[in-house]
Amino acid sequence: MGARGAPSRRRLAGRRLRYLPTGSFPFLLLLLLLCIQLGGGQKKKENLLAEKVEQLMEWSSRRSIFRMNGDKFRKFIKAPPRNYSMIVMFTALQPQRQCSVCRQANEEYQILANSWRYSSAFCNKLFFSMVDYDEGTDVFQQLNMNSAPTFMHFPPKGRPKRADTFDLQRIGFAAEQLAKWIADRTDVHIRVFRPPNYSGTIALALLVSLVGGLLYLRRNNLEFIYNKTGWAMVSLCIVFAMTSGQMWNHIRGPPYAHKNPHNGQVSYIHGSSQAQFVAESHIILVLNAAITMGMVLLNEAATSKGDVGKRRILVGTLYEKKTTRRLRSVTFVVFIPQIVHFH
């Protein structure tokens, strides 16, 4: 019963084929070809990505920052596939460009890239590159970029967003600030290692030696230590340095000035209230010193008992002669502007 009653496999296969529509065979064939093509395309993309990553790793083994022209930029940064982040510095380092800021930013960028290259966390997920204007003019035109230096992050997928452009004018280009920005954009944390700089130690040793030698030579007469004028001058120098923004410059590392690449005009005053140039600090320091010196001269002229002509020159007050040939001071109001500096 069991052997005879059970339908054979050939009969079942015949029934299944009988119920398939006659137009479904071309569709199945097309679907099969499509799957084969997709599989081959995916494998081709994987091979291309592996070649790109291998090439980038080879360049990174030679240099922590590799230079790119237009062709390399389009192949390794713009064209997919890509599973890595790329930090690009757009700069102009040729001597004829006279971009001192580019050289300073390049030094900080080199410190950051070396810190990543020789760290234990180094991997193929982040690379550092550079595009010079004279080597990749077409890249600058493609990105509508008209200033340098500029730092940009190109993510593994999609186009760069507004936050992927580093705000150099507001934050500065210190390696620590760049590392913080990269951590926000890529979740890759870089610990910056700066090469040892002994210039500060040598300067401090020379200063201590100078002061020690001066005290030794004047060991029999140390009354100058109690000189109020000398200590007042030292205090004023410290106040001028702090109120002019020298500490902000030391932390943020802004450029000395900005040169417009189009008309060559040099700007010494920053257009934003959130940043400044080094030259701006020097201007503020000179103005503060001039105002202080004027107040000191006014005080000296009012309290001294010297010649009237010299006092008149010091105080700068208008005098007029009366018929009795006596000098009478004309009182006037002096408005001293208060210089406000935004940090």
PDB file of C-alpha atoms in Angstrom, residues 21-327:
ATOM      1  CA  PRO A  21       3.527  30.111 -16.082  1.00  0.00           C
ATOM      2  CA  THR A  22       5.270  29.973 -19.412  1.00  0.00           C
ATOM      3  CA  GLY A  23       6.357  33.669 -19.178  1.00  0.00           C
ATOM      4  CA  SER A  24       8.209  33.209 -15.868  1.00  0.00           C
ATOM      5  CA  PHE A  25      11.302  31.582 -17.376  1.00  0.00           C
ATOM      6  CA  PRO A  26      12.692  34.811 -18.929  1.00  0.00           C
ATOM      7  CA  PHE A  27      12.007  36.616 -15.659  1.00  0.00           C
ATOM      8  CA  LEU A  28      13.899  34.003 -13.653  1.00  0.00           C
ATOM      9  CA  LEU A  29      16.771  34.148 -16.114  1.00  0.00           C
ATOM     10  CA  LEU A  30      16.917  37.948 -15.872  1.00  0.00           C
ATOM     11  CA  LEU A  31      16.828  37.776 -12.079  1.00  0.00           C
ATOM     12  CA  LEU A  32      19.675  35.267 -12.074  1.00  0.00           C
ATOM     13  CA  LEU A  33      21.801  37.451 -14.336  1.00  0.00           C
ATOM     14  CA  LEU A  34      21.072  40.489 -12.156  1.00  0.00           C
ATOM     15  CA  CYS A  35      22.204  38.641  -9.016  1.00  0.00           C
ATOM     16  CA  ILE A  36      25.399  37.571 -10.743  1.00  0.00           C
ATOM     17  CA  GLN A  37      26.074  41.139 -11.887  1.00  0.00           C
ATOM     18  CA  LEU A  38      25.420  42.606  -8.427  1.00  0.00           C
ATOM     19  CA  GLY A  39      27.689  40.060  -6.841  1.00  0.00           C
ATOM     20  CA  GLY A  40      30.442  40.826  -9.320  1.00  0.00           C
ATOM     21  CA  GLY A  41      30.017  44.593  -8.819  1.00  0.00           C
ATOM     22  CA  GLN A  42      30.203  44.239  -5.049  1.00  0.00           C
ATOM     23  CA  LYS A  43      33.349  42.168  -5.311  1.00  0.00           C
ATOM     24  CA  LYS A  44      34.849  44.764  -7.652  1.00  0.00           C
ATOM     25  CA  LYS A  45      34.101  47.548  -5.152  1.00  0.00           C
ATOM     26  CA  GLU A  46      35.694  45.565  -2.345  1.00  0.00           C
ATOM     27  CA  ASN A  47      38.814  44.993  -4.415  1.00  0.00           C
ATOM     28  CA  LEU A  48      39.003  48.693  -5.356  1.00  0.00           C
ATOM     29  CA  LEU A  49      38.578  49.746  -1.719  1.00  0.00           C
ATOM     30  CA  ALA A  50      41.270  47.318  -0.610  1.00  0.00           C
ATOM     31  CA  GLU A  51      43.658  48.742  -3.214  1.00  0.00           C
ATOM     32  CA  LYS A  52      42.975  52.322  -2.106  1.00  0.00           C
ATOM     33  CA  VAL A  53      43.476  51.543   1.587  1.00  0.00           C
ATOM     34  CA  GLU A  54      46.653  49.595   0.826  1.00  0.00           C
ATOM     35  CA  GLN A  55      48.042  52.529  -1.157  1.00  0.00           C
ATOM     36  CA  LEU A  56      47.177  55.013   1.606  1.00  0.00           C
ATOM     37  CA  MET A  57      48.807  52.815   4.233  1.00  0.00           C
ATOM     38  CA  GLU A  58      51.948  52.599   2.102  1.00  0.00           C
ATOM     39  CA  TRP A  59      52.094  56.393   1.810  1.00  0.00           C
ATOM     40  CA  SER A  60      51.491  56.785   5.548  1.00  0.00           C
ATOM     41  CA  SER A  61      54.401  54.464   6.303  1.00  0.00           C
ATOM     42  CA  ARG A  62      56.683  56.879   4.449  1.00  0.00           C
ATOM     43  CA  ARG A  63      55.162  60.187   5.566  1.00  0.00           C
ATOM     44  CA  SER A  64      52.526  61.083   8.088  1.00  0.00           C
ATOM     45  CA  ILE A  65      51.156  63.703   5.634  1.00  0.00           C
ATOM     46  CA  PHE A  66      51.075  62.894   1.917  1.00  0.00           C
ATOM     47  CA  ARG A  67      50.624  65.561  -0.738  1.00  0.00           C
ATOM     48  CA  MET A  68      47.864  65.291  -3.325  1.00  0.00           C
ATOM     49  CA  ASN A  69      47.228  66.788  -6.722  1.00  0.00           C
ATOM     50  CA  GLY A  70      43.904  66.967  -8.551  1.00  0.00           C
ATOM     51  CA  ASP A  71      43.897  63.364  -9.793  1.00  0.00           C
ATOM     52  CA  LYS A  72      44.810  61.833  -6.448  1.00  0.00           C
ATOM     53  CA  PHE A  73      42.258  64.024  -4.675  1.00  0.00           C
ATOM     54  CA  ARG A  74      39.444  62.862  -6.923  1.00  0.00           C
ATOM     55  CA  LYS A  75      40.496  59.207  -6.734  1.00  0.00           C
ATOM     56  CA  PHE A  76      41.166  58.792  -2.999  1.00  0.00           C
ATOM     57  CA  ILE A  77      38.877  61.434  -1.473  1.00  0.00           C
ATOM     58  CA  LYS A  78      35.976  62.256  -3.760  1.00  0.00           C
ATOM     59  CA  ALA A  79      35.367  58.968  -5.562  1.00  0.00           C
ATOM     60  CA  PRO A  80      33.670  56.039  -3.748  1.00  0.00           C
ATOM     61  CA  PRO A  81      34.090  53.489  -2.294  1.00  0.00           C
ATOM     62  CA  ARG A  82      35.649  54.832   0.900  1.00  0.00           C
ATOM     63  CA  ASN A  83      35.499  53.545   4.479  1.00  0.00           C
ATOM     64  CA  TYR A  84      38.047  55.950   5.986  1.00  0.00           C
ATOM     65  CA  SER A  85      38.109  59.579   7.070  1.00  0.00           C
ATOM     66  CA  MET A  86      40.495  62.012   5.437  1.00  0.00           C
ATOM     67  CA  ILE A  87      41.770  65.259   6.965  1.00  0.00           C
ATOM     68  CA  VAL A  88      42.971  67.638   4.253  1.00  0.00           C
ATOM     69  CA  MET A  89      44.904  70.855   4.707  1.00  0.00           C
ATOM     70  CA  PHE A  90      44.491  73.273   1.796  1.00  0.00           C
ATOM     71  CA  THR A  91      47.481  75.571   1.834  1.00  0.00           C
ATOM     72  CA  ALA A  92      49.943  77.660  -0.203  1.00  0.00           C
ATOM     73  CA  LEU A  93      53.499  76.942   0.919  1.00  0.00           C
ATOM     74  CA  GLN A  94      55.408  78.200  -2.115  1.00  0.00           C
ATOM     75  CA  PRO A  95      57.724  81.151  -1.308  1.00  0.00           C
ATOM     76  CA  GLN A  96      56.135  83.387  -3.950  1.00  0.00           C
ATOM     77  CA  ARG A  97      52.792  83.152  -2.117  1.00  0.00           C
ATOM     78  CA  GLN A  98      54.298  84.793   1.008  1.00  0.00           C
ATOM     79  CA  CYS A  99      51.868  82.990   3.317  1.00  0.00           C
ATOM     80  CA  SER A 100      53.548  83.016   6.723  1.00  0.00           C
ATOM     81  CA  VAL A 101      50.363  81.736   8.350  1.00  0.00           C
ATOM     82  CA  CYS A 102      50.458  78.679   6.085  1.00  0.00           C
ATOM     83  CA  ARG A 103      53.937  77.787   7.308  1.00  0.00           C
ATOM     84  CA  GLN A 104      52.936  78.158  10.953  1.00  0.00           C
ATOM     85  CA  ALA A 105      49.777  76.095  10.447  1.00  0.00           C
ATOM     86  CA  ASN A 106      51.792  73.463   8.583  1.00  0.00           C
ATOM     87  CA  GLU A 107      54.094  73.027  11.583  1.00  0.00           C
ATOM     88  CA  GLU A 108      51.140  72.411  13.900  1.00  0.00           C
ATOM     89  CA  TYR A 109      49.535  70.093  11.341  1.00  0.00           C
ATOM     90  CA  GLN A 110      52.771  68.112  11.095  1.00  0.00           C
ATOM     91  CA  ILE A 111      52.917  67.719  14.880  1.00  0.00           C
ATOM     92  CA  LEU A 112      49.335  66.426  14.918  1.00  0.00           C
ATOM     93  CA  ALA A 113      49.896  63.972  12.056  1.00  0.00           C
ATOM     94  CA  ASN A 114      53.103  62.626  13.619  1.00  0.00           C
ATOM     95  CA  SER A 115      51.306  62.157  16.934  1.00  0.00           C
ATOM     96  CA  TRP A 116      48.692  60.002  15.173  1.00  0.00           C
ATOM     97  CA  ARG A 117      51.171  58.138  12.984  1.00  0.00           C
ATOM     98  CA  TYR A 118      53.382  57.001  15.877  1.00  0.00           C
ATOM     99  CA  SER A 119      50.612  56.352  18.409  1.00  0.00           C
ATOM    100  CA  SER A 120      49.513  52.879  19.451  1.00  0.00           C
ATOM    101  CA  ALA A 121      45.956  53.602  18.215  1.00  0.00           C
ATOM    102  CA  PHE A 122      47.059  54.189  14.600  1.00  0.00           C
ATOM    103  CA  CYS A 123      44.799  52.399  12.095  1.00  0.00           C
ATOM    104  CA  ASN A 124      43.478  52.688   8.534  1.00  0.00           C
ATOM    105  CA  LYS A 125      40.380  54.667   9.528  1.00  0.00           C
ATOM    106  CA  LEU A 126      42.021  58.114   9.490  1.00  0.00           C
ATOM    107  CA  PHE A 127      44.586  59.682   7.158  1.00  0.00           C
ATOM    108  CA  PHE A 128      46.189  63.120   6.824  1.00  0.00           C
ATOM    109  CA  SER A 129      46.871  64.759   3.473  1.00  0.00           C
ATOM    110  CA  MET A 130      47.664  68.155   1.985  1.00  0.00           C
ATOM    111  CA  VAL A 131      46.712  70.005  -1.192  1.00  0.00           C
ATOM    112  CA  ASP A 132      48.943  72.918  -2.183  1.00  0.00           C
ATOM    113  CA  TYR A 133      47.419  75.634  -4.337  1.00  0.00           C
ATOM    114  CA  ASP A 134      50.205  75.450  -6.925  1.00  0.00           C
ATOM    115  CA  GLU A 135      49.843  71.657  -7.177  1.00  0.00           C
ATOM    116  CA  GLY A 136      46.043  71.419  -7.119  1.00  0.00           C
ATOM    117  CA  THR A 137      44.540  74.637  -8.436  1.00  0.00           C
ATOM    118  CA  ASP A 138      41.656  72.668  -9.938  1.00  0.00           C
ATOM    119  CA  VAL A 139      40.793  71.294  -6.486  1.00  0.00           C
ATOM    120  CA  PHE A 140      40.528  74.820  -5.064  1.00  0.00           C
ATOM    121  CA  GLN A 141      38.281  75.812  -7.961  1.00  0.00           C
ATOM    122  CA  GLN A 142      36.153  72.698  -7.578  1.00  0.00           C
ATOM    123  CA  LEU A 143      35.543  73.452  -3.890  1.00  0.00           C
ATOM    124  CA  ASN A 144      35.117  77.226  -4.487  1.00  0.00           C
ATOM    125  CA  MET A 145      37.927  77.849  -2.021  1.00  0.00           C
ATOM    126  CA  ASN A 146      39.653  81.243  -2.109  1.00  0.00           C
ATOM    127  CA  SER A 147      41.659  81.320   1.113  1.00  0.00           C
ATOM    128  CA  ALA A 148      44.408  79.317   2.762  1.00  0.00           C
ATOM    129  CA  PRO A 149      45.130  77.645   5.069  1.00  0.00           C
ATOM    130  CA  THR A 150      41.889  75.672   5.453  1.00  0.00           C
ATOM    131  CA  PHE A 151      41.308  72.339   7.187  1.00  0.00           C
ATOM    132  CA  MET A 152      38.504  70.023   6.029  1.00  0.00           C
ATOM    133  CA  HIS A 153      37.267  66.602   7.075  1.00  0.00           C
ATOM    134  CA  PHE A 154      35.945  64.253   4.387  1.00  0.00           C
ATOM    135  CA  PRO A 155      33.802  61.551   6.055  1.00  0.00           C
ATOM    136  CA  PRO A 156      33.653  57.908   4.882  1.00  0.00           C
ATOM    137  CA  LYS A 157      30.149  58.388   3.508  1.00  0.00           C
ATOM    138  CA  GLY A 158      28.356  61.402   2.145  1.00  0.00           C
ATOM    139  CA  ARG A 159      29.523  64.929   1.524  1.00  0.00           C
ATOM    140  CA  PRO A 160      31.277  67.157   4.066  1.00  0.00           C
ATOM    141  CA  LYS A 161      28.962  69.237   6.217  1.00  0.00           C
ATOM    142  CA  ARG A 162      29.499  72.738   7.527  1.00  0.00           C
ATOM    143  CA  ALA A 163      31.017  71.433  10.764  1.00  0.00           C
ATOM    144  CA  ASP A 164      33.567  69.447   8.739  1.00  0.00           C
ATOM    145  CA  THR A 165      35.386  72.716   7.974  1.00  0.00           C
ATOM    146  CA  PHE A 166      37.647  73.797  10.831  1.00  0.00           C
ATOM    147  CA  ASP A 167      36.941  77.319  12.134  1.00  0.00           C
ATOM    148  CA  LEU A 168      40.520  78.537  12.054  1.00  0.00           C
ATOM    149  CA  GLN A 169      39.731  82.229  12.481  1.00  0.00           C
ATOM    150  CA  ARG A 170      37.899  81.680  15.756  1.00  0.00           C
ATOM    151  CA  ILE A 171      39.793  78.760  17.318  1.00  0.00           C
ATOM    152  CA  GLY A 172      43.303  79.068  15.875  1.00  0.00           C
ATOM    153  CA  PHE A 173      45.423  76.297  14.376  1.00  0.00           C
ATOM    154  CA  ALA A 174      47.119  74.793  17.433  1.00  0.00           C
ATOM    155  CA  ALA A 175      47.600  71.019  17.209  1.00  0.00           C
ATOM    156  CA  GLU A 176      45.547  70.483  20.375  1.00  0.00           C
ATOM    157  CA  GLN A 177      42.589  72.386  18.928  1.00  0.00           C
ATOM    158  CA  LEU A 178      42.796  70.405  15.689  1.00  0.00           C
ATOM    159  CA  ALA A 179      42.873  67.137  17.651  1.00  0.00           C
ATOM    160  CA  LYS A 180      39.758  68.153  19.571  1.00  0.00           C
ATOM    161  CA  TRP A 181      37.938  68.999  16.333  1.00  0.00           C
ATOM    162  CA  ILE A 182      38.929  65.654  14.787  1.00  0.00           C
ATOM    163  CA  ALA A 183      37.647  63.802  17.860  1.00  0.00           C
ATOM    164  CA  ASP A 184      34.279  65.544  17.482  1.00  0.00           C
ATOM    165  CA  ARG A 185      34.014  64.619  13.792  1.00  0.00           C
ATOM    166  CA  THR A 186      35.502  61.095  13.720  1.00  0.00           C
ATOM    167  CA  ASP A 187      35.477  59.794  17.327  1.00  0.00           C
ATOM    168  CA  VAL A 188      39.234  59.251  16.946  1.00  0.00           C
ATOM    169  CA  HIS A 189      41.122  60.715  19.895  1.00  0.00           C
ATOM    170  CA  ILE A 190      44.692  61.821  19.240  1.00  0.00           C
ATOM    171  CA  ARG A 191      47.088  62.618  22.037  1.00  0.00           C
ATOM    172  CA  VAL A 192      49.412  65.366  20.840  1.00  0.00           C
ATOM    173  CA  PHE A 193      53.111  64.813  21.484  1.00  0.00           C
ATOM    174  CA  ARG A 194      55.226  67.884  20.877  1.00  0.00           C
ATOM    175  CA  PRO A 195      58.975  67.606  20.288  1.00  0.00           C
ATOM    176  CA  PRO A 196      61.038  68.883  23.220  1.00  0.00           C
ATOM    177  CA  ASN A 197      61.680  72.611  23.058  1.00  0.00           C
ATOM    178  CA  TYR A 198      64.512  73.817  25.275  1.00  0.00           C
ATOM    179  CA  SER A 199      64.372  77.464  24.244  1.00  0.00           C
ATOM    180  CA  GLY A 200      62.180  78.388  27.222  1.00  0.00           C
ATOM    181  CA  THR A 201      64.473  76.572  29.646  1.00  0.00           C
ATOM    182  CA  ILE A 202      67.553  78.248  28.168  1.00  0.00           C
ATOM    183  CA  ALA A 203      65.890  81.689  28.325  1.00  0.00           C
ATOM    184  CA  LEU A 204      64.919  81.131  31.967  1.00  0.00           C
ATOM    185  CA  ALA A 205      68.447  80.002  32.836  1.00  0.00           C
ATOM    186  CA  LEU A 206      69.910  83.101  31.165  1.00  0.00           C
ATOM    187  CA  LEU A 207      67.481  85.361  33.020  1.00  0.00           C
ATOM    188  CA  VAL A 208      68.298  83.765  36.373  1.00  0.00           C
ATOM    189  CA  SER A 209      72.021  84.049  35.613  1.00  0.00           C
ATOM    190  CA  LEU A 210      71.635  87.704  34.659  1.00  0.00           C
ATOM    191  CA  VAL A 211      69.691  88.579  37.782  1.00  0.00           C
ATOM    192  CA  GLY A 212      72.083  86.581  39.951  1.00  0.00           C
ATOM    193  CA  GLY A 213      75.108  88.274  38.394  1.00  0.00           C
ATOM    194  CA  LEU A 214      73.551  91.722  38.875  1.00  0.00           C
ATOM    195  CA  LEU A 215      72.822  91.004  42.520  1.00  0.00           C
ATOM    196  CA  TYR A 216      76.367  89.732  43.023  1.00  0.00           C
ATOM    197  CA  LEU A 217      77.912  92.840  41.480  1.00  0.00           C
ATOM    198  CA  ARG A 218      75.662  95.113  43.540  1.00  0.00           C
ATOM    199  CA  ARG A 219      75.862  93.045  46.709  1.00  0.00           C
ATOM    200  CA  ASN A 220      77.176  96.011  48.702  1.00  0.00           C
ATOM    201  CA  ASN A 221      74.354  98.301  47.557  1.00  0.00           C
ATOM    202  CA  LEU A 222      70.957  96.672  47.214  1.00  0.00           C
ATOM    203  CA  GLU A 223      68.875  99.805  47.609  1.00  0.00           C
ATOM    204  CA  PHE A 224      67.663  99.509  44.008  1.00  0.00           C
ATOM    205  CA  ILE A 225      65.540  96.538  45.077  1.00  0.00           C
ATOM    206  CA  TYR A 226      63.369  98.951  47.062  1.00  0.00           C
ATOM    207  CA  ASN A 227      63.012 101.339  44.125  1.00  0.00           C
ATOM    208  CA  LYS A 228      59.280 101.941  43.698  1.00  0.00           C
ATOM    209  CA  THR A 229      59.640 103.250  40.154  1.00  0.00           C
ATOM    210  CA  GLY A 230      61.364 100.093  38.984  1.00  0.00           C
ATOM    211  CA  TRP A 231      58.730  97.800  40.475  1.00  0.00           C
ATOM    212  CA  ALA A 232      56.013 100.032  39.024  1.00  0.00           C
ATOM    213  CA  MET A 233      57.503  99.674  35.541  1.00  0.00           C
ATOM    214  CA  VAL A 234      57.675  95.872  35.889  1.00  0.00           C
ATOM    215  CA  SER A 235      54.054  95.756  37.054  1.00  0.00           C
ATOM    216  CA  LEU A 236      52.913  97.929  34.158  1.00  0.00           C
ATOM    217  CA  CYS A 237      54.682  95.674  31.638  1.00  0.00           C
ATOM    218  CA  ILE A 238      52.863  92.639  33.049  1.00  0.00           C
ATOM    219  CA  VAL A 239      49.525  94.475  32.992  1.00  0.00           C
ATOM    220  CA  PHE A 240      50.055  95.643  29.412  1.00  0.00           C
ATOM    221  CA  ALA A 241      50.903  92.117  28.278  1.00  0.00           C
ATOM    222  CA  MET A 242      47.820  90.594  29.927  1.00  0.00           C
ATOM    223  CA  THR A 243      45.294  93.257  28.948  1.00  0.00           C
ATOM    224  CA  SER A 244      46.420  93.263  25.300  1.00  0.00           C
ATOM    225  CA  GLY A 245      45.583  89.572  24.845  1.00  0.00           C
ATOM    226  CA  GLN A 246      49.066  88.012  24.813  1.00  0.00           C
ATOM    227  CA  MET A 247      47.849  85.035  26.862  1.00  0.00           C
ATOM    228  CA  TRP A 248      45.022  84.437  24.364  1.00  0.00           C
ATOM    229  CA  ASN A 249      47.578  84.488  21.555  1.00  0.00           C
ATOM    230  CA  HIS A 250      49.734  81.963  23.393  1.00  0.00           C
ATOM    231  CA  ILE A 251      46.796  79.570  23.860  1.00  0.00           C
ATOM    232  CA  ARG A 252      45.057  79.923  20.473  1.00  0.00           C
ATOM    233  CA  GLY A 253      48.030  80.632  18.226  1.00  0.00           C
ATOM    234  CA  PRO A 254      46.402  83.157  15.821  1.00  0.00           C
ATOM    235  CA  PRO A 255      48.272  84.534  12.782  1.00  0.00           C
ATOM    236  CA  TYR A 256      50.098  87.852  13.005  1.00  0.00           C
ATOM    237  CA  ALA A 257      47.956  89.391  10.244  1.00  0.00           C
ATOM    238  CA  HIS A 258      45.803  88.352   7.296  1.00  0.00           C
ATOM    239  CA  LYS A 259      46.624  89.003   3.656  1.00  0.00           C
ATOM    240  CA  ASN A 260      43.761  89.000   1.178  1.00  0.00           C
ATOM    241  CA  PRO A 261      44.723  86.629  -1.668  1.00  0.00           C
ATOM    242  CA  HIS A 262      42.723  88.650  -4.218  1.00  0.00           C
ATOM    243  CA  ASN A 263      43.931  92.225  -3.738  1.00  0.00           C
ATOM    244  CA  GLY A 264      46.955  91.639  -1.478  1.00  0.00           C
ATOM    245  CA  GLN A 265      45.607  93.939   1.244  1.00  0.00           C
ATOM    246  CA  VAL A 266      46.901  93.141   4.731  1.00  0.00           C
ATOM    247  CA  SER A 267      44.460  93.316   7.667  1.00  0.00           C
ATOM    248  CA  TYR A 268      45.837  93.859  11.150  1.00  0.00           C
ATOM    249  CA  ILE A 269      42.433  94.073  12.898  1.00  0.00           C
ATOM    250  CA  HIS A 270      40.200  91.000  12.894  1.00  0.00           C
ATOM    251  CA  GLY A 271      36.673  91.531  11.618  1.00  0.00           C
ATOM    252  CA  SER A 272      35.062  89.362  14.294  1.00  0.00           C
ATOM    253  CA  SER A 273      34.707  90.046  18.014  1.00  0.00           C
ATOM    254  CA  GLN A 274      35.488  86.379  18.748  1.00  0.00           C
ATOM    255  CA  ALA A 275      39.079  86.402  17.460  1.00  0.00           C
ATOM    256  CA  GLN A 276      42.107  88.628  16.994  1.00  0.00           C
ATOM    257  CA  PHE A 277      45.467  88.859  15.261  1.00  0.00           C
ATOM    258  CA  VAL A 278      48.828  89.170  16.992  1.00  0.00           C
ATOM    259  CA  ALA A 279      49.306  92.607  15.454  1.00  0.00           C
ATOM    260  CA  GLU A 280      46.047  93.691  17.067  1.00  0.00           C
ATOM    261  CA  SER A 281      47.476  92.812  20.491  1.00  0.00           C
ATOM    262  CA  HIS A 282      50.558  94.920  19.788  1.00  0.00           C
ATOM    263  CA  ILE A 283      48.405  97.884  18.758  1.00  0.00           C
ATOM    264  CA  ILE A 284      46.335  97.614  21.951  1.00  0.00           C
ATOM    265  CA  LEU A 285      49.510  97.347  24.036  1.00  0.00           C
ATOM    266  CA  VAL A 286      50.939 100.536  22.502  1.00  0.00           C
ATOM    267  CA  LEU A 287      47.659 102.444  23.017  1.00  0.00           C
ATOM    268  CA  ASN A 288      47.400 101.350  26.654  1.00  0.00           C
ATOM    269  CA  ALA A 289      51.030 102.346  27.245  1.00  0.00           C
ATOM    270  CA  ALA A 290      50.447 105.769  25.628  1.00  0.00           C
ATOM    271  CA  ILE A 291      47.380 106.448  27.780  1.00  0.00           C
ATOM    272  CA  THR A 292      49.235 105.390  30.933  1.00  0.00           C
ATOM    273  CA  MET A 293      52.228 107.569  30.053  1.00  0.00           C
ATOM    274  CA  GLY A 294      49.909 110.513  29.516  1.00  0.00           C
ATOM    275  CA  MET A 295      48.347 110.052  32.939  1.00  0.00           C
ATOM    276  CA  VAL A 296      51.803 109.834  34.535  1.00  0.00           C
ATOM    277  CA  LEU A 297      52.917 113.046  32.797  1.00  0.00           C
ATOM    278  CA  LEU A 298      49.757 114.833  33.940  1.00  0.00           C
ATOM    279  CA  ASN A 299      50.381 113.756  37.512  1.00  0.00           C
ATOM    280  CA  GLU A 300      54.049 114.756  37.411  1.00  0.00           C
ATOM    281  CA  ALA A 301      53.253 118.184  35.946  1.00  0.00           C
ATOM    282  CA  ALA A 302      50.605 118.847  38.588  1.00  0.00           C
ATOM    283  CA  THR A 303      52.743 117.847  41.580  1.00  0.00           C
ATOM    284  CA  SER A 304      56.219 119.037  40.539  1.00  0.00           C
ATOM    285  CA  LYS A 305      57.598 122.490  41.331  1.00  0.00           C
ATOM    286  CA  GLY A 306      59.840 122.924  38.324  1.00  0.00           C
ATOM    287  CA  ASP A 307      59.873 125.484  35.537  1.00  0.00           C
ATOM    288  CA  VAL A 308      56.460 126.637  34.344  1.00  0.00           C
ATOM    289  CA  GLY A 309      57.389 126.155  30.691  1.00  0.00           C
ATOM    290  CA  LYS A 310      58.344 122.532  31.215  1.00  0.00           C
ATOM    291  CA  ARG A 311      55.186 121.922  33.213  1.00  0.00           C
ATOM    292  CA  ARG A 312      53.174 123.465  30.407  1.00  0.00           C
ATOM    293  CA  ILE A 313      54.778 121.086  27.904  1.00  0.00           C
ATOM    294  CA  LEU A 314      54.131 118.080  30.154  1.00  0.00           C
ATOM    295  CA  VAL A 315      50.536 118.776  31.005  1.00  0.00           C
ATOM    296  CA  GLY A 316      49.548 120.048  27.552  1.00  0.00           C
ATOM    297  CA  THR A 317      47.116 122.581  29.060  1.00  0.00           C
ATOM    298  CA  LEU A 318      46.059 125.732  27.207  1.00  0.00           C
ATOM    299  CA  TYR A 319      47.248 128.961  28.720  1.00  0.00           C
ATOM    300  CA  GLU A 320      46.344 132.514  27.968  1.00  0.00           C
ATOM    301  CA  LYS A 321      47.889 135.791  29.067  1.00  0.00           C
ATOM    302  CA  LYS A 322      45.894 138.282  30.992  1.00  0.00           C
ATOM    303  CA  THR A 323      46.575 142.024  31.033  1.00  0.00           C
ATOM    304  CA  THR A 324      48.281 141.652  34.393  1.00  0.00           C
ATOM    305  CA  ARG A 325      50.810 139.313  32.634  1.00  0.00           C
ATOM    306  CA  ARG A 326      49.813 136.450  34.941  1.00  0.00           C
ATOM    307  CA  LEU A 327      49.294 132.965  33.568  1.00  0.00           C
TER     308      LEU A 327
END
